Coordinates of C-alpha atoms in Angstrom, one line a residue:
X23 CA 258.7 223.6 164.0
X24 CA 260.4 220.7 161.7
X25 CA 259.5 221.9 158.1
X26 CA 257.2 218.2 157.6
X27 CA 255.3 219.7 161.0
X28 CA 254.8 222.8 159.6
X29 CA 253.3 221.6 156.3
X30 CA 251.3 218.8 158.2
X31 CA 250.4 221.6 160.3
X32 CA 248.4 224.1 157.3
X33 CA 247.5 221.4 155.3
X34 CA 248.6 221.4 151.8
X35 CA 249.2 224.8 149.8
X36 CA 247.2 225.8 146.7
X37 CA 249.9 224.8 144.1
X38 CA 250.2 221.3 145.7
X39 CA 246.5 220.6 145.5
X40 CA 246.6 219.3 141.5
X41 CA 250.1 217.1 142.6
X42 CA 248.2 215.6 145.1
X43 CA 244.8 215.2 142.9
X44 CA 247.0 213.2 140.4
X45 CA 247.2 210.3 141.9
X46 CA 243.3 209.8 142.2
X47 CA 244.0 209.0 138.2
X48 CA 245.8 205.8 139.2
X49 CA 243.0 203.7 138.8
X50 CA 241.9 204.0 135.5
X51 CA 245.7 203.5 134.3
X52 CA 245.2 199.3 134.0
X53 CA 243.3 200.8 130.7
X54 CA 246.6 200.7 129.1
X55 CA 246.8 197.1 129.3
X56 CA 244.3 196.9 126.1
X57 CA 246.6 198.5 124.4
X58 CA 249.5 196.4 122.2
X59 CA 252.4 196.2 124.5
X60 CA 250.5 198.5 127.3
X61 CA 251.6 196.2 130.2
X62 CA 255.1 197.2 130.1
X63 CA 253.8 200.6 129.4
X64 CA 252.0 200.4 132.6
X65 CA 254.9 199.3 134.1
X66 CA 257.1 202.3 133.5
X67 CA 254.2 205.0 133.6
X68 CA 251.8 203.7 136.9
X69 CA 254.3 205.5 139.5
X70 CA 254.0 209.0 137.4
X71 CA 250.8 209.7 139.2
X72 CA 252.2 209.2 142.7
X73 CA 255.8 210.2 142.2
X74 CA 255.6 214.2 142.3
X75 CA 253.5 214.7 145.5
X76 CA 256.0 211.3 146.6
X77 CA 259.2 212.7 146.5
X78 CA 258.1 215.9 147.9
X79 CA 257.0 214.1 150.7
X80 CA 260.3 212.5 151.2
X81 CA 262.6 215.5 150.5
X82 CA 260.5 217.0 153.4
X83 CA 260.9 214.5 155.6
X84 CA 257.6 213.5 155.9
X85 CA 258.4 210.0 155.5
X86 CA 254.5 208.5 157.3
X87 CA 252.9 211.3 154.6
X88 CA 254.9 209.8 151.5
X89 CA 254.2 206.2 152.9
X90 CA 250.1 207.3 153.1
X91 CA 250.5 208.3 149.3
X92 CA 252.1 205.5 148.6
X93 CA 249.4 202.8 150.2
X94 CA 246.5 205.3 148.3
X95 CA 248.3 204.5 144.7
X96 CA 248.8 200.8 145.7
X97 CA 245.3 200.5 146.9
X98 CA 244.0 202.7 143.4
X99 CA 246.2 200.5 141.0
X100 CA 245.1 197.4 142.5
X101 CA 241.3 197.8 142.4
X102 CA 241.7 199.2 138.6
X103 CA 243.8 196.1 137.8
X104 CA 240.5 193.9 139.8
X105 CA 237.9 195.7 137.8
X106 CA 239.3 195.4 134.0
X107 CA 239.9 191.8 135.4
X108 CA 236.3 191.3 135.9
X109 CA 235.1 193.7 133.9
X110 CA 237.3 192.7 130.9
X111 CA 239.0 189.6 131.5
X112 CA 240.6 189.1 128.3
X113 CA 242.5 192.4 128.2
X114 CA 243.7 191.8 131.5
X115 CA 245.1 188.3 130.4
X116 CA 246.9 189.6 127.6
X117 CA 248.3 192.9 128.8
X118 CA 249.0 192.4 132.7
X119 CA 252.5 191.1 132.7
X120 CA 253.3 187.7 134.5
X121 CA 249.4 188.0 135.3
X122 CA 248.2 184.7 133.7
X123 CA 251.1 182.3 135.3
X124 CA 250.6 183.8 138.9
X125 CA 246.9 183.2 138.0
X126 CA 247.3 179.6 137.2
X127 CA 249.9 178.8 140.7
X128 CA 247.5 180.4 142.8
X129 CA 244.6 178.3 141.2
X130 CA 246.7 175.4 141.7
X131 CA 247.4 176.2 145.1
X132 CA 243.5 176.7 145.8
X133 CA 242.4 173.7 144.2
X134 CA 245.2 171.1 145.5
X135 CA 247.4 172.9 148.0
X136 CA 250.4 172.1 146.2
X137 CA 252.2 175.3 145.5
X138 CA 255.4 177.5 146.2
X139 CA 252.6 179.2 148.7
X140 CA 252.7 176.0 151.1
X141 CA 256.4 175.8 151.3
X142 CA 258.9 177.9 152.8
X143 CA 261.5 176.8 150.7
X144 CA 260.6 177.4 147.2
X145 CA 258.6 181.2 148.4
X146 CA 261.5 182.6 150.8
X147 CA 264.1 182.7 148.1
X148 CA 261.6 184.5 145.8
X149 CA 261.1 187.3 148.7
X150 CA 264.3 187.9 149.5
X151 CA 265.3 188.3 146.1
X152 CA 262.3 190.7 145.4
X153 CA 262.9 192.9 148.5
X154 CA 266.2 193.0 147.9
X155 CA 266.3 194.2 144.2
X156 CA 263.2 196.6 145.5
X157 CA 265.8 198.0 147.7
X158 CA 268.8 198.8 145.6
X159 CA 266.3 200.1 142.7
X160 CA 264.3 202.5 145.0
X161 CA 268.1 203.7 146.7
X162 CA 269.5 204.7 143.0
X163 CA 266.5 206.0 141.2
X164 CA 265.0 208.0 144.4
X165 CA 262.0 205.8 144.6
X166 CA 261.0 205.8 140.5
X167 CA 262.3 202.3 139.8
X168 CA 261.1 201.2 143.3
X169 CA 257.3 202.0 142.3
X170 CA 258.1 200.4 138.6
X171 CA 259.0 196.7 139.9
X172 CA 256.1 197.4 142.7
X173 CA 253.5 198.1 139.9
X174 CA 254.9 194.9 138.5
X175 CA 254.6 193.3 141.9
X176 CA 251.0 194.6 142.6
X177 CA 249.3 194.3 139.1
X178 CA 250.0 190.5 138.6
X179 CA 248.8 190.1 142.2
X180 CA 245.8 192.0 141.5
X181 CA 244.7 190.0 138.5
X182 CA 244.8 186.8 140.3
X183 CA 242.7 188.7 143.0
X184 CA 240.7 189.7 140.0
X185 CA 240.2 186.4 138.4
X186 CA 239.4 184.6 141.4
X187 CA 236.5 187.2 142.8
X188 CA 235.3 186.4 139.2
X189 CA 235.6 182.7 139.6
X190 CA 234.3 182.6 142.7
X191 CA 230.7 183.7 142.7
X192 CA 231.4 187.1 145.0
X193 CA 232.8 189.6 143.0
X194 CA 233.3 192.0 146.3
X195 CA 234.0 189.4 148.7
X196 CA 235.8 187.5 147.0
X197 CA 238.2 190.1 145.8
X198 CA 238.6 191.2 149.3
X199 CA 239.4 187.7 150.4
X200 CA 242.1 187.0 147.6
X201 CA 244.4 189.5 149.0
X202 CA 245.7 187.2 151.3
X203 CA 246.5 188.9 154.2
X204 CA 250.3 188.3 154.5
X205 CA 250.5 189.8 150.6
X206 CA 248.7 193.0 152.1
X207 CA 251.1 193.3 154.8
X208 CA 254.1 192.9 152.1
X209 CA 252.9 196.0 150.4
X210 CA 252.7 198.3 153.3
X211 CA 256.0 197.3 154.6
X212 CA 257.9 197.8 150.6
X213 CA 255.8 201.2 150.5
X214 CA 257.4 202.1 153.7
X215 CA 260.7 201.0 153.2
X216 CA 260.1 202.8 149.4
X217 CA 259.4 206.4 151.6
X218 CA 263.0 205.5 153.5
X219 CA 265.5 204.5 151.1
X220 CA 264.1 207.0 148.3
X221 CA 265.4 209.7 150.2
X222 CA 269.0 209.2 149.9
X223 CA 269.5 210.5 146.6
X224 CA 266.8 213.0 146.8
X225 CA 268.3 214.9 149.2
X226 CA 271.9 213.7 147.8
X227 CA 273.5 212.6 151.1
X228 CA 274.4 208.6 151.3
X229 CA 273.2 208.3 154.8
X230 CA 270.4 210.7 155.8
X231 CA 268.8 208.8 158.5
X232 CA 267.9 210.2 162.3
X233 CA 266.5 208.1 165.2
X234 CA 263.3 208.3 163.9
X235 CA 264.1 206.6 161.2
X236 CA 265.4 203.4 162.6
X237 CA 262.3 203.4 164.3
X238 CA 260.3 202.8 160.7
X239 CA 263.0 201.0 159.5
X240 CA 262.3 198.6 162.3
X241 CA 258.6 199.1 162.0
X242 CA 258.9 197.9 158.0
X243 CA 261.4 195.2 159.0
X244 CA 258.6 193.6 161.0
X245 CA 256.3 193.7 158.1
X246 CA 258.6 192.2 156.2
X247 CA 259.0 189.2 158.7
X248 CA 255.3 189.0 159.8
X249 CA 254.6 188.6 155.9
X250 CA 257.0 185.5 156.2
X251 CA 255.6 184.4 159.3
X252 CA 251.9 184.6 158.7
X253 CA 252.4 183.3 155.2
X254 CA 254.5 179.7 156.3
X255 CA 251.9 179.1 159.3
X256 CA 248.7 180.1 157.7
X257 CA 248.8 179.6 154.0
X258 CA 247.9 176.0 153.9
X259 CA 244.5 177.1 156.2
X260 CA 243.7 179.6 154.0
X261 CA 243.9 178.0 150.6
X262 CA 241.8 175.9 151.8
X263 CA 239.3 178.4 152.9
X264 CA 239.9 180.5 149.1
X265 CA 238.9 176.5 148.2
X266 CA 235.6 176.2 150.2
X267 CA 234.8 179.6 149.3
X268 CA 234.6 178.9 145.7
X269 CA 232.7 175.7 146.2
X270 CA 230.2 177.1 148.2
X271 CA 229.6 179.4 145.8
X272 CA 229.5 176.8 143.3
X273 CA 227.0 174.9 145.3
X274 CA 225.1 177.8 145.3
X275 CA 224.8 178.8 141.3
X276 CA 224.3 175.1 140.8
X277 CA 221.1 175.1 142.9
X278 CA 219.8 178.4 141.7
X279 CA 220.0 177.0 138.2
X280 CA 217.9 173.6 139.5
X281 CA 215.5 176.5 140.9
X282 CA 215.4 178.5 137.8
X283 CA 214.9 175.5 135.5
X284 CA 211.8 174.0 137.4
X285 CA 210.2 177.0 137.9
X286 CA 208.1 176.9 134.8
X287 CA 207.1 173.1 136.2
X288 CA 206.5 174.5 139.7
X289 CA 204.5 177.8 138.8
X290 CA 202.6 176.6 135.8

């Protein structure tokens, strides 16, 4: 039995167990954004609480397990960075690095549809160049500087998702609706090419790779391209639903405060 089998197969030993727990810690980390320069501290120190039951996974070869543990810490960092957005909006502003700007473009692009979202050409240069830089830093620091630039990646995301569920009038929906469904596909595609191409200098051969692999290199591929795909043919349909969203919800507060204030008149 292949040695991933075999610990698939009995579960996860004892002495693995606090490893594993660790990463259940990830979502209080977006704390650290209160602190003076604690968004480049969360930077560097976010993938500590995946990385050791990580790149045991990949030494294994267990690449779907590491890619499981990676979409758990993405999905963990990414509701801690939504809650101190809503919770505590102005520690997020100041501490989640490139947050604020992303925040303002995807406003823009929810409120007028002009934005780098709408238009191939200015967002396909900007996701090349991020997968590609994803790639070379996960190859030569066995997956470390992989997680750092997608803790950048996922964080500033987050906080837009964060401000706009505030903004909107539905905290829970509307944080679920922000992550645009092509930026959720991005994620699980980098986390599984992360699993891959971490593995080369973890188990120090340049070209580890079997058949299977290829097939999850294709699989992640397709991510990659779906993200592309879905994005250029339905970003301009949903910014516009973010945009009626957030109206509605307007709408609604508005009349609830017409109710509130001639109730006294009404009752009395």
């Amino acid at each position: 039995m292949p040695r991933a089998e075999e610990a698939r197969a009995f579960g996860p030993s004892p002495e693995d167990l606090p490893v594993r727990s660790l990463i259940l810690l990830t979502i209080f980390l977006p704390l650290l954004a209160a602190l003076p320069g604690g968004g480049w501290l969360l930077l560097a120190v976010a993938p500590l609480t995946l990385y050791p039951a990580f790149q045991r996974k990949v030494r294994a070869g267990d690449t779907v397990g590491a890619w499981q543990l990676g979409v758990l810490w993405a999905l963990l960092l990414s509701a801690g960075v939504i809650l101190l957005t809503i919770w505590w909006p102005a520690a997020a502003r100041a501490g989640i690095v490139h947050g604020e700007p992303y925040r303002q473009e995807m406003f823009g692009w929810i409120a007028t549809g002009e934005a780098p979202e709408n238009d191939w050409h200015r967002f396909l240069p900007v996701h090349l160049l991020h997968f590609g830089v994803f790639i070379v830093l996960t190859w030569v620091s066995g997956g470390y500087l992989g997680l750092v630039l997608g803790t950048f990646l996922v964080a500033y995301m987050s906080y837009f998702v964060g401000s706009y569920a505030a903004a909107s009038g539905h905290p829970w929906l509307g944080a679920v609706a922000a992550w645009v469904p092509w930026s959720v596909i991005r994620v699980m595609a980098y986390v599984l090419f992360g699993a891959l191409f971490a593995r080369p200098l973890l188990v120090r051969k340049v070209w580890p790779f079997e058949r299977r692999d290829y097939r999850l290199m294709g699989l992640a591929l397709s991510g990659i391209v779906a993200d592309l795909v879905i994005k250029f043919l339905g970003a301009p349909a949903y910014g516009l639903f973010l945009r009626q969203m957030a109206r509605g919800a307007a709408a609604a507060a508005a009349g609830l405060s017409a109710l509130y204030s001639a109730a006294p008149r009404v009752f009395s």
